[in-house]
Amino acid sequence: MNRDKNLPLTETVYYVLLALTEPAHGYAIMQKVEELSGGQVRLAAGTMYGAIENLMKKKLITALKSDDPRRKVYVISEQGKEVLQADYKRMLHMIAITEQVAERGRAWTGAEFDQEEGLEHV
Amino acid sequence: MFKIRMFLRFEKEEKWLEQMAAKGWLLRGTGLCYRFQKTEPGERTIKLDFRYFKSARDFTEYRTLFADSGWQHLAGSRWSGTQYFLKSRADSTEDIFSDRLSQAGRYQRAADMGLCCAMAFLVLFLTMVSNEQIDSAAFFQPKQWYFTPGLWELEGVSFWWAFLFESPFAIMRGVGWLLPLLFMVFYGVCAMKAHLIYRAAVSGQ
C-alpha cells in the first residue's frame, strides 16, 4: 500500500488537525486540543507555534483572513482533511485487528482483554 | 543594571536569569548586554525560544500566542533570535515546550542562524581578498600600518599623541581583515556546537 508520507500522525498533530476542522487562532487551538483529548494533551505555546508553522509548510492547514491583526486564524485544508481521514482509518484498522487477535487468542500476553474497557486493563 | 554574559546552552541562560530574578533583577532587554530592572525578589520561571521572523506581523502573532497562554515576552526583537519569556499565570504550562523534539528545535534554528552568519563573514572575507584589500605581507611590519607623515621621526609627547591617535585606525588597517575570519570561526563553532546539542537531544541522550 502506498501510504501518505505524513502517516502516522503524531498525537499532537492529529488533535491539532481535528481541532482545526473549525477555524481557530493559536491559543484557541491549544484549548480545543486539551478539551478534545480529555486533558491528556496540553500543548505549550512554543510547541504550538512550531506545529502551526510545520503544518502550514506541509499545506495541511491554511490561514484565513482575520479581523484581529494580532491573531491569525487557521483552518484545515483539503489535503489536511485527506490525511486526517487516512490516519483515522489507519487507527480504525488497528483497533479492529487488535480486537480480532485478542478474541482469537485469549492467552494474549496472559492478560484479560475486556471488550468494553478496551485495552486499558491490559 | 547591565551585565555581559555569553551562553551556548539555553538551559543555563534560563537558570541564570531566574537567579537574577530571585535577587530582584528582572530581564528588561538584550542586545550587546543584558539589561535588568529592579523587581520584587522572588521565584520566577523564565524560558527561552530561538526564532526570527519574516514579517513584523508574524512576530506580533508569535508574542500574542505566548501572551494568550500566560507567557510575557520580556526581551528579544524580530531579528535577535533568542526570545525571552516570563511565566505570568499560575495556570500556564510549566515550560514553553510540551515535547522534547520541539524543545530541541530551538538549538537547530540557532545552529542554522549561526551558519548563516559564518557564511556572511566568509563572503565578506573573500570580497576583501578579491578586492586586494588584504596585504598579508604588511602583517609583519606594523610600522607600515601608520600613515602619519614623519611619525617615526617625532619624539616625546608629540610622538605619543600622534601614535596613540592613529593606533586604532592603524590596527584596523593591519589586522582588520582578521576580524571577518575570527567572526566566521566563532559563528561556525557555535553553530556546530548547537547542532550537536540538537542531535543529542533528539536522540534522547
XYZ file of C-alpha atoms in Angstrom:
327
model
C 0.000 0.000 0.000
C 1.314 3.415 -0.946
C 0.804 5.388 2.206
C 0.832 9.153 2.578
C 4.278 10.186 3.841
C 2.605 12.156 6.655
C 1.265 8.965 8.242
C 1.118 8.027 11.001
C 0.368 11.422 12.520
C 1.673 12.198 15.980
C -0.926 12.532 18.707
C -0.333 16.298 18.769
C -0.730 16.781 15.022
C -3.814 14.565 14.936
C -5.551 16.633 17.601
C -4.489 19.933 16.025
C -5.926 18.880 12.656
C -9.088 17.644 14.347
C -9.400 20.942 16.242
C -8.971 22.872 13.000
C -11.981 21.290 11.311
C -13.373 24.567 12.656
C -11.367 27.799 12.170
C -9.385 28.913 15.220
C -6.403 31.047 16.243
C -3.339 29.701 18.032
C -4.462 29.841 21.652
C -7.957 28.606 20.765
C -6.323 25.566 19.121
C -4.401 24.850 22.333
C -7.596 24.982 24.384
C -9.529 22.878 21.880
C -6.813 20.205 21.795
C -6.833 19.987 25.587
C -10.603 19.617 25.552
C -10.693 17.059 22.700
C -8.041 14.913 24.341
C -9.820 14.939 27.693
C -6.931 16.881 29.219
C -4.354 14.338 28.024
C -2.604 16.604 25.525
C -1.649 20.007 26.857
C 0.302 21.946 24.252
C 2.708 24.684 25.273
C 2.972 27.927 23.298
C 6.388 27.262 21.736
C 5.379 23.793 20.626
C 2.059 25.096 19.278
C 3.781 27.811 17.233
C 6.204 25.280 15.737
C 3.363 22.878 14.940
C 1.391 25.592 13.121
C 4.472 26.600 11.146
C 5.122 22.983 10.236
C 1.528 22.251 9.190
C 1.445 25.441 7.099
C 4.637 24.349 5.347
C 3.109 20.948 4.593
C -0.068 22.727 3.417
C -2.240 20.645 5.771
C -3.726 23.855 7.185
C -4.247 27.325 5.710
C -4.526 30.795 7.194
C -7.816 32.625 6.857
C -8.387 36.350 6.739
C -8.564 37.557 10.311
C -10.136 40.706 11.735
C -7.649 40.650 14.593
C -4.206 41.663 13.255
C -2.515 40.091 16.266
C -4.039 36.638 15.866
C -4.082 34.678 12.640
C -6.929 32.250 12.145
C -6.238 28.826 10.689
C -8.363 26.046 9.238
C -7.679 22.541 7.955
C -7.035 22.312 4.184
C -8.468 19.744 1.755
C -5.152 17.948 1.850
C -5.239 18.079 5.643
C -8.689 16.532 5.696
C -7.492 13.664 3.495
C -4.530 12.999 5.770
C -6.697 13.175 8.895
C -9.183 10.720 7.400
C -6.397 8.370 6.273
C -4.968 8.339 9.791
C -8.420 7.792 11.262
C -8.859 4.748 9.011
C -5.411 3.510 9.928
C -6.346 3.625 13.611
C -9.753 2.031 12.990
C -7.978 -0.862 11.337
C -5.563 -1.144 14.262
C -8.428 -1.261 16.732
C -10.415 -3.789 14.692
C -7.462 -6.071 14.136
C -6.411 -5.839 17.773
C -9.850 -6.922 18.908
C -9.801 -9.829 16.428
C -6.410 -11.046 17.536
C -7.310 -10.678 21.203
C -10.552 -12.582 20.637
C -8.805 -15.415 18.842
C -6.167 -15.990 21.468
C -7.472 -15.368 24.940
C -4.000 -16.144 26.206
C -2.815 -12.909 24.632
C 0.056 -11.751 26.797
C -1.719 -13.611 29.576
C -3.837 -10.555 30.258
C -7.583 -10.419 30.359
C -8.910 -8.466 27.401
C -12.090 -6.640 28.176
C -14.065 -5.638 25.094
C -15.916 -2.939 26.949
C -12.918 -1.320 28.509
C -10.693 -1.773 25.505
C -7.007 -2.041 26.187
C -6.963 -0.044 29.369
C -6.697 -3.086 31.621
C -4.156 -4.963 29.552
C 21.695 47.247 35.767
C 23.782 45.880 32.902
C 25.639 42.615 32.553
C 27.633 40.957 29.817
C 27.423 37.199 29.557
C 27.513 34.572 26.858
C 25.710 31.288 26.865
C 25.627 28.405 24.455
C 23.013 26.443 26.368
C 19.553 27.942 26.708
C 19.026 25.941 29.912
C 21.982 27.671 31.607
C 20.862 31.107 30.435
C 17.342 30.422 31.760
C 18.742 29.365 35.104
C 20.971 32.437 35.359
C 18.090 34.793 34.525
C 15.912 33.062 37.118
C 18.668 33.508 39.707
C 18.891 37.205 38.797
C 15.108 37.492 39.216
C 15.355 35.769 42.596
C 17.786 38.528 43.624
C 15.315 41.159 42.434
C 16.581 41.831 38.910
C 14.181 41.069 36.087
C 15.382 40.990 32.487
C 14.247 44.068 30.569
C 16.204 43.901 27.336
C 19.069 42.303 25.471
C 21.441 43.258 22.715
C 25.072 43.970 23.436
C 24.398 43.270 27.096
C 21.631 42.112 29.412
C 19.595 44.973 30.883
C 17.730 44.440 34.131
C 15.131 46.345 36.077
C 14.544 46.234 39.798
C 11.727 43.941 40.792
C 10.313 42.220 43.824
C 12.751 39.367 44.594
C 11.094 36.001 44.186
C 10.839 32.737 42.357
C 10.142 33.204 38.651
C 10.066 30.950 35.631
C 11.899 32.281 32.580
C 12.097 30.298 29.330
C 13.917 30.903 26.079
C 12.996 30.229 22.479
C 15.038 30.918 19.374
C 13.231 32.367 16.371
C 13.417 35.232 13.951
C 10.538 36.464 11.833
C 9.930 37.241 8.185
C 7.418 39.963 8.978
C 6.507 42.233 11.867
C 3.064 40.647 11.787
C 4.457 37.162 12.327
C 6.445 38.474 15.299
C 3.317 40.064 16.780
C 1.311 36.877 16.246
C 4.040 34.872 17.965
C 4.119 37.138 21.022
C 0.322 37.224 21.181
C 0.152 33.412 21.224
C 2.559 33.367 24.177
C 0.743 36.196 25.962
C -2.596 34.387 25.490
C -1.140 31.266 27.070
C 0.345 33.074 30.064
C 3.896 33.865 28.949
C 5.002 37.503 28.953
C 7.582 38.482 26.333
C 10.484 40.063 28.244
C 13.094 40.665 25.571
C 14.057 39.847 22.004
C 13.430 41.536 18.675
C 12.333 40.330 15.262
C 15.930 39.579 14.295
C 17.606 38.889 17.628
C 16.964 35.152 17.566
C 16.680 34.463 21.284
C 13.251 35.319 22.704
C 12.761 35.617 26.472
C 9.527 34.751 28.234
C 8.322 35.073 31.810
C 5.620 32.791 33.147
C 2.862 35.217 34.043
C -0.056 32.999 35.046
C -0.295 30.259 37.633
C -2.249 28.019 35.250
C 0.099 28.314 32.268
C 2.178 25.302 31.254
C 5.407 24.644 33.167
C 7.503 25.175 30.048
C 7.041 26.870 26.677
C 7.576 23.474 25.047
C 5.489 20.397 25.680
C 7.629 17.821 23.913
C 11.311 17.014 23.643
C 11.516 17.433 19.871
C 10.151 20.972 19.768
C 12.316 21.884 22.739
C 15.403 20.703 20.867
C 14.269 22.543 17.721
C 15.443 25.884 19.133
C 19.041 24.621 19.024
C 18.713 23.662 15.366
C 17.292 27.088 14.475
C 20.174 28.721 16.382
C 22.630 26.489 14.511
C 21.098 27.486 11.164
C 21.395 31.172 12.007
C 24.979 30.717 13.234
C 25.867 29.017 9.976
C 24.305 31.888 8.012
C 26.412 34.408 9.969
C 29.559 32.334 9.403
C 28.847 32.244 5.667
C 28.214 36.001 5.597
C 31.624 36.671 7.157
C 33.232 34.227 4.737
C 31.724 36.178 1.828
C 32.945 39.435 3.378
C 36.446 37.999 3.742
C 36.509 36.661 0.177
C 35.321 40.047 -1.099
C 38.215 41.692 0.729
C 40.617 39.168 -0.801
C 39.309 39.682 -4.320
C 39.420 43.481 -3.898
C 43.065 43.103 -2.825
C 42.309 44.885 0.437
C 44.410 42.389 2.314
C 48.138 42.868 2.415
C 49.363 39.861 4.340
C 52.998 40.942 3.900
C 52.301 44.146 5.850
C 51.021 41.981 8.691
C 54.553 41.538 9.985
C 55.546 45.189 9.535
C 53.367 47.156 11.958
C 55.248 50.384 11.138
C 53.687 50.343 7.683
C 50.218 50.439 9.255
C 50.793 54.088 10.189
C 50.243 56.751 7.531
C 51.053 59.926 9.501
C 53.924 61.612 7.605
C 57.124 61.678 9.647
C 55.520 59.887 12.581
C 58.589 57.844 13.399
C 60.808 60.942 13.499
C 58.655 62.625 16.145
C 59.693 62.484 19.783
C 58.236 62.773 23.246
C 54.669 63.884 23.820
C 54.019 64.803 20.183
C 55.057 61.275 19.134
C 52.829 59.549 21.674
C 49.943 61.850 20.878
C 50.139 61.162 17.132
C 50.925 57.462 17.694
C 48.010 56.784 20.022
C 45.663 58.829 17.889
C 46.387 56.795 14.793
C 46.705 53.394 16.501
C 43.037 52.358 16.308
C 42.996 53.119 12.567
C 46.396 51.528 12.032
C 45.399 48.336 13.812
C 42.264 48.106 11.686
C 44.422 48.552 8.571
C 46.969 45.996 9.684
C 44.893 43.187 11.126
C 41.324 44.323 10.422
C 40.996 41.680 7.767
C 41.386 39.094 10.512
C 38.107 40.184 12.099
C 35.812 38.602 9.486
C 37.850 35.419 9.804
C 37.569 35.455 13.597
C 33.808 36.043 13.431
C 33.465 33.312 10.841
C 35.242 30.801 13.068
C 33.290 31.961 16.145
C 29.885 31.591 14.479
C 30.944 28.377 12.779
C 31.978 26.776 16.073
C 28.812 27.983 17.838
C 26.651 26.622 15.013
C 28.414 23.256 15.158
C 28.036 23.030 18.944
C 24.353 23.994 18.806
C 23.777 21.375 16.128
C 25.458 18.718 18.275
C 23.277 19.639 21.268
C 20.236 19.332 18.996
C 21.329 15.926 17.736
C 21.983 14.668 21.266
C 18.605 15.978 22.486
C 16.700 14.397 19.597
C 18.335 11.033 20.063
C 17.377 11.268 23.744
C 20.778 11.445 25.443
